XYZ file of C-alpha atoms in Angstrom:
448
model
C 99.380 83.865 102.430
C 96.298 83.716 104.627
C 93.268 85.845 103.760
C 92.257 85.721 107.420
C 95.626 87.126 108.471
C 95.294 89.875 105.847
C 91.870 90.760 107.228
C 93.145 90.796 110.814
C 96.138 92.955 109.865
C 93.791 95.407 108.132
C 91.422 95.566 111.117
C 94.385 95.993 113.452
C 95.572 98.936 111.342
C 92.206 100.688 111.598
C 92.783 101.170 115.315
C 95.878 103.310 114.729
C 94.288 106.735 114.159
C 90.538 106.099 114.061
C 89.776 107.986 117.290
C 91.452 111.283 116.423
C 90.396 111.121 112.770
C 86.825 110.549 113.915
C 86.997 113.443 116.350
C 88.124 115.851 113.627
C 85.322 114.945 111.205
C 82.762 115.358 114.019
C 83.886 118.899 114.893
C 81.126 120.706 112.918
C 78.572 119.079 115.236
C 80.591 119.527 118.434
C 81.591 123.172 118.028
C 78.068 124.724 118.324
C 77.416 122.759 121.530
C 80.586 123.374 123.554
C 81.651 126.622 125.276
C 85.003 126.685 123.442
C 83.257 127.193 120.075
C 85.628 127.371 117.125
C 88.586 127.658 119.501
C 88.088 123.924 120.114
C 90.222 122.829 117.097
C 93.120 124.915 118.447
C 92.833 123.258 121.857
C 92.718 119.838 120.229
C 95.834 120.579 118.164
C 97.773 121.451 121.314
C 96.537 118.341 123.146
C 97.428 116.039 120.242
C 100.959 117.381 120.059
C 101.332 117.160 123.860
C 100.368 113.483 123.539
C 103.675 112.852 121.772
C 105.065 112.140 125.226
C 103.833 108.585 124.549
C 105.979 107.840 121.476
C 108.931 109.740 122.949
C 108.832 107.517 126.043
C 108.567 104.300 124.010
C 111.373 105.332 121.623
C 113.705 106.286 124.467
C 113.007 102.995 126.248
C 113.867 101.052 123.091
C 117.056 103.086 122.718
C 118.385 103.151 126.273
C 116.636 100.226 128.002
C 116.103 97.654 125.230
C 114.068 94.649 126.246
C 112.596 96.266 129.365
C 109.407 97.546 127.696
C 107.060 94.748 126.655
C 105.710 95.903 123.289
C 102.709 93.583 123.352
C 101.608 94.792 126.772
C 101.914 98.435 125.677
C 99.707 97.798 122.631
C 97.139 96.008 124.749
C 97.045 98.835 127.309
C 96.717 101.696 124.808
C 93.985 99.895 122.852
C 91.982 99.241 126.011
C 92.502 102.914 126.923
C 91.350 104.036 123.460
C 88.253 101.842 123.564
C 87.294 103.077 127.025
C 87.982 106.767 126.321
C 85.898 106.693 123.112
C 83.060 105.012 124.989
C 83.156 107.582 127.802
C 83.100 110.436 125.278
C 79.664 109.246 124.217
C 78.398 110.113 127.710
C 80.488 113.097 128.796
C 81.580 115.078 125.696
C 79.115 117.919 126.347
C 79.562 118.100 130.130
C 81.093 121.373 131.314
C 82.982 122.439 134.436
C 83.562 125.980 135.685
C 87.259 126.859 135.617
C 87.871 130.280 137.218
C 84.239 131.078 136.596
C 84.356 130.181 132.901
C 82.702 126.970 131.598
C 85.008 124.512 129.820
C 84.543 121.058 128.312
C 87.020 119.444 130.698
C 85.826 115.870 130.106
C 86.042 116.289 126.330
C 89.544 117.746 126.503
C 90.898 115.167 128.981
C 89.464 112.195 127.092
C 90.768 113.656 123.828
C 94.246 113.781 125.346
C 94.002 110.081 126.232
C 92.862 109.265 122.689
C 95.741 111.283 121.280
C 98.228 109.380 123.467
C 96.786 106.134 122.113
C 97.006 107.175 118.474
C 100.428 108.816 118.701
C 101.901 105.844 120.571
C 100.488 103.459 117.955
C 103.065 104.818 115.501
C 105.948 103.356 117.503
C 104.250 100.146 118.659
C 101.906 98.875 115.928
C 104.518 98.962 113.154
C 107.197 97.111 115.168
C 104.595 94.506 116.130
C 104.057 93.812 112.416
C 107.625 92.445 112.366
C 106.059 89.284 113.790
C 104.314 88.672 110.464
C 105.717 88.071 106.964
C 106.436 91.259 104.943
C 103.342 91.051 102.700
C 101.064 91.748 105.662
C 102.652 95.131 106.374
C 101.033 96.673 103.290
C 97.666 95.296 104.425
C 98.248 96.976 107.775
C 98.804 100.290 105.957
C 95.501 99.775 104.121
C 93.823 99.479 107.521
C 95.619 102.628 108.664
C 94.156 104.432 105.661
C 90.704 103.101 106.487
C 91.046 104.615 109.959
C 90.451 107.958 108.279
C 88.045 106.839 105.570
C 85.507 104.924 107.667
C 84.785 107.733 110.190
C 84.490 110.168 107.279
C 81.922 107.950 105.543
C 79.922 107.517 108.761
C 80.026 111.292 109.279
C 78.658 111.753 105.754
C 75.796 109.377 106.533
C 75.273 111.326 109.742
C 75.045 114.522 107.696
C 78.028 116.373 109.190
C 78.727 119.609 107.341
C 76.054 119.130 104.681
C 74.913 122.631 103.764
C 71.987 123.954 101.731
C 72.156 127.391 100.173
C 68.835 129.164 100.647
C 67.455 132.676 100.450
C 67.093 133.760 104.052
C 63.881 135.720 104.752
C 65.866 138.510 106.303
C 68.217 138.638 103.331
C 65.790 138.681 100.445
C 66.233 142.369 99.786
C 70.034 142.272 100.021
C 72.132 142.002 96.886
C 75.779 142.177 95.990
C 77.546 143.143 92.780
C 79.012 140.398 90.610
C 82.079 140.750 88.406
C 79.984 141.745 85.352
C 78.192 144.456 87.266
C 74.854 142.688 87.593
C 73.073 142.214 90.890
C 72.618 138.817 92.475
C 70.661 137.653 95.497
C 72.789 136.785 98.521
C 72.297 133.215 99.761
C 72.450 131.941 103.312
C 74.167 128.706 104.320
C 71.904 126.405 106.317
C 73.458 123.245 107.747
C 71.413 120.070 107.621
C 70.486 118.560 111.027
C 72.431 115.402 111.851
C 70.661 112.072 111.388
C 72.102 110.855 114.704
C 73.886 112.505 117.639
C 77.621 112.700 118.389
C 76.963 110.253 121.263
C 76.210 107.494 118.749
C 79.232 108.467 116.651
C 81.567 108.124 119.646
C 80.094 104.714 120.451
C 80.870 103.750 116.836
C 84.501 104.832 117.339
C 84.667 102.755 120.514
C 83.323 99.738 118.615
C 85.996 100.197 115.923
C 88.711 100.297 118.584
C 87.270 97.144 120.162
C 87.315 95.354 116.791
C 90.938 96.422 116.293
C 91.807 95.131 119.772
C 90.222 91.744 119.014
C 92.122 91.600 115.706
C 95.361 92.254 117.602
C 94.650 89.452 120.081
C 93.933 87.039 117.215
C 97.041 88.117 115.294
C 99.158 87.293 118.329
C 97.906 83.737 118.169
C 98.407 83.231 114.436
C 100.991 80.508 113.659
C 102.805 82.847 111.250
C 103.309 85.335 114.082
C 104.900 82.764 116.354
C 107.182 81.427 113.604
C 108.262 84.799 112.306
C 109.164 86.457 115.567
C 109.389 84.545 118.829
C 109.885 86.380 122.103
C 112.470 89.068 121.555
C 115.923 88.771 123.091
C 118.544 91.502 123.159
C 122.323 91.357 122.945
C 124.260 94.533 123.717
C 121.102 96.571 123.212
C 120.269 95.124 119.784
C 117.379 92.788 119.195
C 118.649 89.315 118.277
C 116.275 89.113 115.338
C 117.986 92.187 113.923
C 121.404 90.651 114.614
C 120.326 87.551 112.724
C 119.314 89.715 109.795
C 122.719 91.349 109.719
C 124.497 87.998 109.886
C 122.373 86.593 107.065
C 123.039 89.683 104.943
C 126.779 89.349 105.565
C 126.709 85.644 104.755
C 124.871 86.288 101.481
C 127.428 88.951 100.636
C 130.337 86.549 101.296
C 128.767 83.744 99.266
C 127.986 86.011 96.314
C 131.221 87.432 94.769
C 129.325 90.209 92.995
C 127.596 91.298 96.211
C 130.820 91.118 98.161
C 132.531 93.446 95.690
C 129.730 95.868 94.951
C 127.167 95.551 97.759
C 129.178 95.412 100.931
C 127.542 96.377 104.167
C 127.421 100.170 104.087
C 126.416 101.098 107.637
C 125.463 99.660 110.995
C 121.819 100.581 110.446
C 119.606 97.497 110.176
C 121.089 94.980 107.755
C 123.532 97.579 106.500
C 122.016 97.639 103.013
C 121.984 101.442 102.987
C 124.670 104.029 103.659
C 124.145 106.582 106.397
C 123.426 109.226 103.742
C 120.700 107.015 102.295
C 119.281 106.338 105.756
C 119.224 110.081 106.439
C 117.534 110.675 103.072
C 114.880 108.025 103.790
C 114.007 109.509 107.159
C 113.969 113.104 105.850
C 111.537 112.083 103.088
C 109.440 110.170 105.635
C 109.258 113.139 107.990
C 108.500 115.532 105.117
C 105.599 113.537 103.623
C 104.042 112.969 107.050
C 104.322 116.654 107.948
C 102.551 117.617 104.727
C 99.882 114.900 104.684
C 99.139 114.670 108.423
C 99.126 118.283 109.599
C 100.233 121.021 107.164
C 97.740 120.568 104.308
C 94.814 119.159 106.389
C 94.927 122.345 108.490
C 94.089 124.419 105.387
C 91.753 122.011 103.565
C 88.646 124.088 104.222
C 90.406 127.277 103.064
C 91.544 125.641 99.838
C 88.194 124.020 98.955
C 85.253 125.984 100.397
C 85.595 128.921 97.944
C 84.754 126.412 95.191
C 81.595 125.348 97.018
C 80.519 122.853 99.634
C 80.349 120.025 97.086
C 84.011 120.501 96.164
C 84.935 120.526 99.848
C 83.131 117.252 100.570
C 84.433 115.561 97.417
C 88.013 116.520 98.222
C 87.681 115.270 101.806
C 86.091 111.926 100.895
C 88.148 111.153 97.779
C 91.369 112.125 99.542
C 90.443 109.683 102.320
C 89.784 106.993 99.679
C 93.155 107.745 98.051
C 95.060 106.636 101.152
C 94.013 102.948 101.170
C 94.063 102.994 97.339
C 97.733 104.000 97.446
C 98.382 101.080 99.795
C 96.774 98.695 97.294
C 98.946 100.106 94.505
C 102.032 99.638 96.705
C 101.039 96.022 97.341
C 101.058 95.156 93.625
C 103.649 97.687 92.437
C 106.280 98.055 95.184
C 108.986 100.184 93.537
C 111.744 100.638 96.113
C 114.042 102.880 94.109
C 115.026 105.830 96.289
C 115.270 108.023 93.195
C 111.733 107.071 92.172
C 110.433 107.736 95.701
C 112.108 111.132 95.595
C 110.434 111.932 92.261
C 107.006 110.888 93.575
C 107.603 113.011 96.689
C 108.443 116.039 94.533
C 105.270 115.492 92.464
C 103.090 115.163 95.560
C 104.749 118.188 97.148
C 104.051 120.228 94.001
C 100.361 119.323 94.301
C 100.546 120.323 97.959
C 102.135 123.655 97.012
C 99.243 124.337 94.629
C 96.718 123.499 97.366
C 98.548 125.794 99.807
C 98.576 128.604 97.242
C 94.802 128.279 96.776
C 94.357 128.409 100.555
C 96.454 131.579 100.752
C 94.379 133.160 97.951
C 91.090 132.226 99.678
C 88.348 133.413 99.401
C 89.282 134.241 95.793
C 91.586 131.474 94.506
C 92.234 130.704 90.838
C 89.236 129.614 88.747
C 86.911 130.241 91.692
C 84.040 131.209 89.412
C 84.744 128.530 86.812
C 83.328 125.016 86.727
C 86.836 123.682 86.150
C 88.042 125.170 89.438
C 86.243 122.578 91.548
C 87.591 119.720 89.428
C 91.167 121.018 89.634
C 91.196 121.395 93.428
C 89.610 117.957 93.971
C 92.124 116.302 91.602
C 94.968 118.113 93.347
C 93.888 116.691 96.702
C 93.545 113.183 95.257
C 97.007 113.249 93.659
C 98.561 114.801 96.762
C 97.303 112.087 99.128
C 97.753 109.250 96.612
C 101.397 110.037 95.891
C 102.574 110.775 99.424
C 100.680 107.797 100.874
C 102.458 105.546 98.356
C 105.814 106.938 99.499
C 104.950 106.325 103.167
C 103.996 102.711 102.521
C 107.105 101.893 100.460
C 109.382 103.470 103.071
C 107.610 101.382 105.713
C 108.250 98.243 103.660
C 111.920 99.209 103.205
C 112.407 99.814 106.927
C 110.560 96.614 107.777
C 113.336 94.696 106.025
C 115.887 96.599 108.097
C 114.561 95.166 111.344
C 112.535 95.922 114.437
C 114.491 98.975 115.594
C 114.162 100.528 112.128
C 110.366 100.359 112.420
C 110.505 101.920 115.886
C 112.441 104.853 114.437
C 110.039 104.902 111.506
C 107.146 105.551 113.891
C 109.169 108.157 115.787
C 109.979 110.082 112.597
C 106.321 109.925 111.523
C 105.349 111.609 114.786
C 108.227 114.094 114.600
C 107.218 115.161 111.093
C 103.598 115.557 112.166
C 104.681 117.567 115.218
C 106.856 119.959 113.209
C 104.043 120.456 110.710
C 101.559 121.237 113.464
C 103.941 123.628 115.228
C 104.458 125.469 111.933
C 100.790 125.758 110.982
C 99.172 126.385 114.377
C 100.270 130.028 114.755
C 99.508 130.799 111.099
C 95.977 129.391 111.248
C 94.874 129.901 114.847
C 96.927 132.811 116.200
C 97.622 135.191 113.317
C 94.551 134.191 111.206
C 96.712 134.189 108.087
C 94.011 132.413 106.054
C 90.531 133.705 105.176
C 87.653 131.269 104.890
C 85.467 131.143 101.803
C 81.682 131.156 101.804
C 80.181 127.890 100.470
C 77.157 129.746 99.071
C 78.412 133.171 97.936
C 81.488 134.399 96.122
C 82.442 138.071 96.332
C 85.418 138.146 94.000
C 86.139 140.974 91.531
C-alpha cells in the first residue's frame, strides 16, 4: 500500500460534499444578510433535491447507454464547476435582484444549485472511479468523505458561527419568569458573537478545498496502481468487461473448489453473483435507510433536539457527530465485519438512537432531562452513536458493493441519493411548511 495514494484518495473524497456541507454550516451568518431570511434553508433544500437530475442522468446513461459516458470527463467537469461556483459565491452571495418587485438572492440560489449538482453527481461518479484502485483505498476515500463535513464545521467554529452568549439585556432587566419551583429568575437574552471573518473568505476556503480535491483526482489518475487495476473500460452486451471478468473468476473459483461449488454457487446475476436477489434487495434497502436518516431526516431536526439543552450541547453534538463520521471509517478499515446480520443489528441500534433524537425534537422545547445536567450528555452521546453506527454501515456496504463491480458502485451512489431524497421529501413539509417542531431557546427554559 502507498501512503501517498491513501492521502490522495482521502483528499479526493473531501470534494464529494464539502460545498453543500459548508453552505449549511454558514447559514447563521448568511440568513441575517439575505432577503429570504430563515426561508433560505427551505429554498436550499428544494434546490439540492432538484439537483438530483445529475445522478439520475448518469445512472440512466450507465444503464441504457453503457460506455457512452466517459466517467473521468464527468468527474473533471463537475469538480471544475464546483471550484468555480464556490469561488464566485465569495463575490456574489449577497447580491440581490428584483423579481416581480421583490428582492431575491438570485446569484446565491443559482450557484447553490450548481454546487448541489456537483455534490449529488459525485455519489454516482466518485465511487465507481475508486474501482480503479485496490479495495483498501475505498475506506480511505470514505474517510475523506467524512472530512468533507468535519473540516467546514471546524472552520466555521473558528469563524465563530453560531457562538452565542447569554446576557441580561438592558431592556429585559425587569422581566422575570416563573421556574418550576415557583421562584423568579431573570430572563436572559441570546447575543451572537460577531464572526472573525466574513462569509466571502469562507467561500474562498471551500473553493480551495475543491481545487485540492481536483488536483488529488488528477494525480490519482496517474498512479500506477490505477492503471493496473482498471484500464480503459470496455463493454460487452451492456456489461463492463471488468465486471464480466469478476464473474468468470468467481465461477472458476467455485468450480475448482468442491465445497464452494456445492454450497456457494452463483446466486444471482448481480455483480459476481455472491448474493441472492433477496440479499441484494436487503443491502440496498439498508443503504437507502441509513442515508435517509443520516443525510436528511435527523440533520433537519438537529437544532430542535439539541438547543433546549443549551448552545454548548448543540455545538458539541454538531462537532462530535462530524468527527464520528471519519472515525467510523477508520474503525471499518481495521474491523471490516461484512456479516449482513451484523450490519442489520448495527442499523437497528443506530436507528434506535435516531428515534430517541427524533423524540427529543418532537418534545422541544421541553424534552426529557432538559433541566438536568445529564440531559446534555445524553443527547450528545446519542448523536455520536447515531452517526458512528450508521456511518460504519455505509462504509461496509460500500466495500461489499465494490467487490461486486463497477455497476454495483454506480447503483450504490444512486441509492444513496434516492434515500437522501426520500428523507428530504418527508421532512421538508413537517419542518418548513407545517412547523411541526418548536425551537428551544439556548439561554432560557420555560418548562413546567
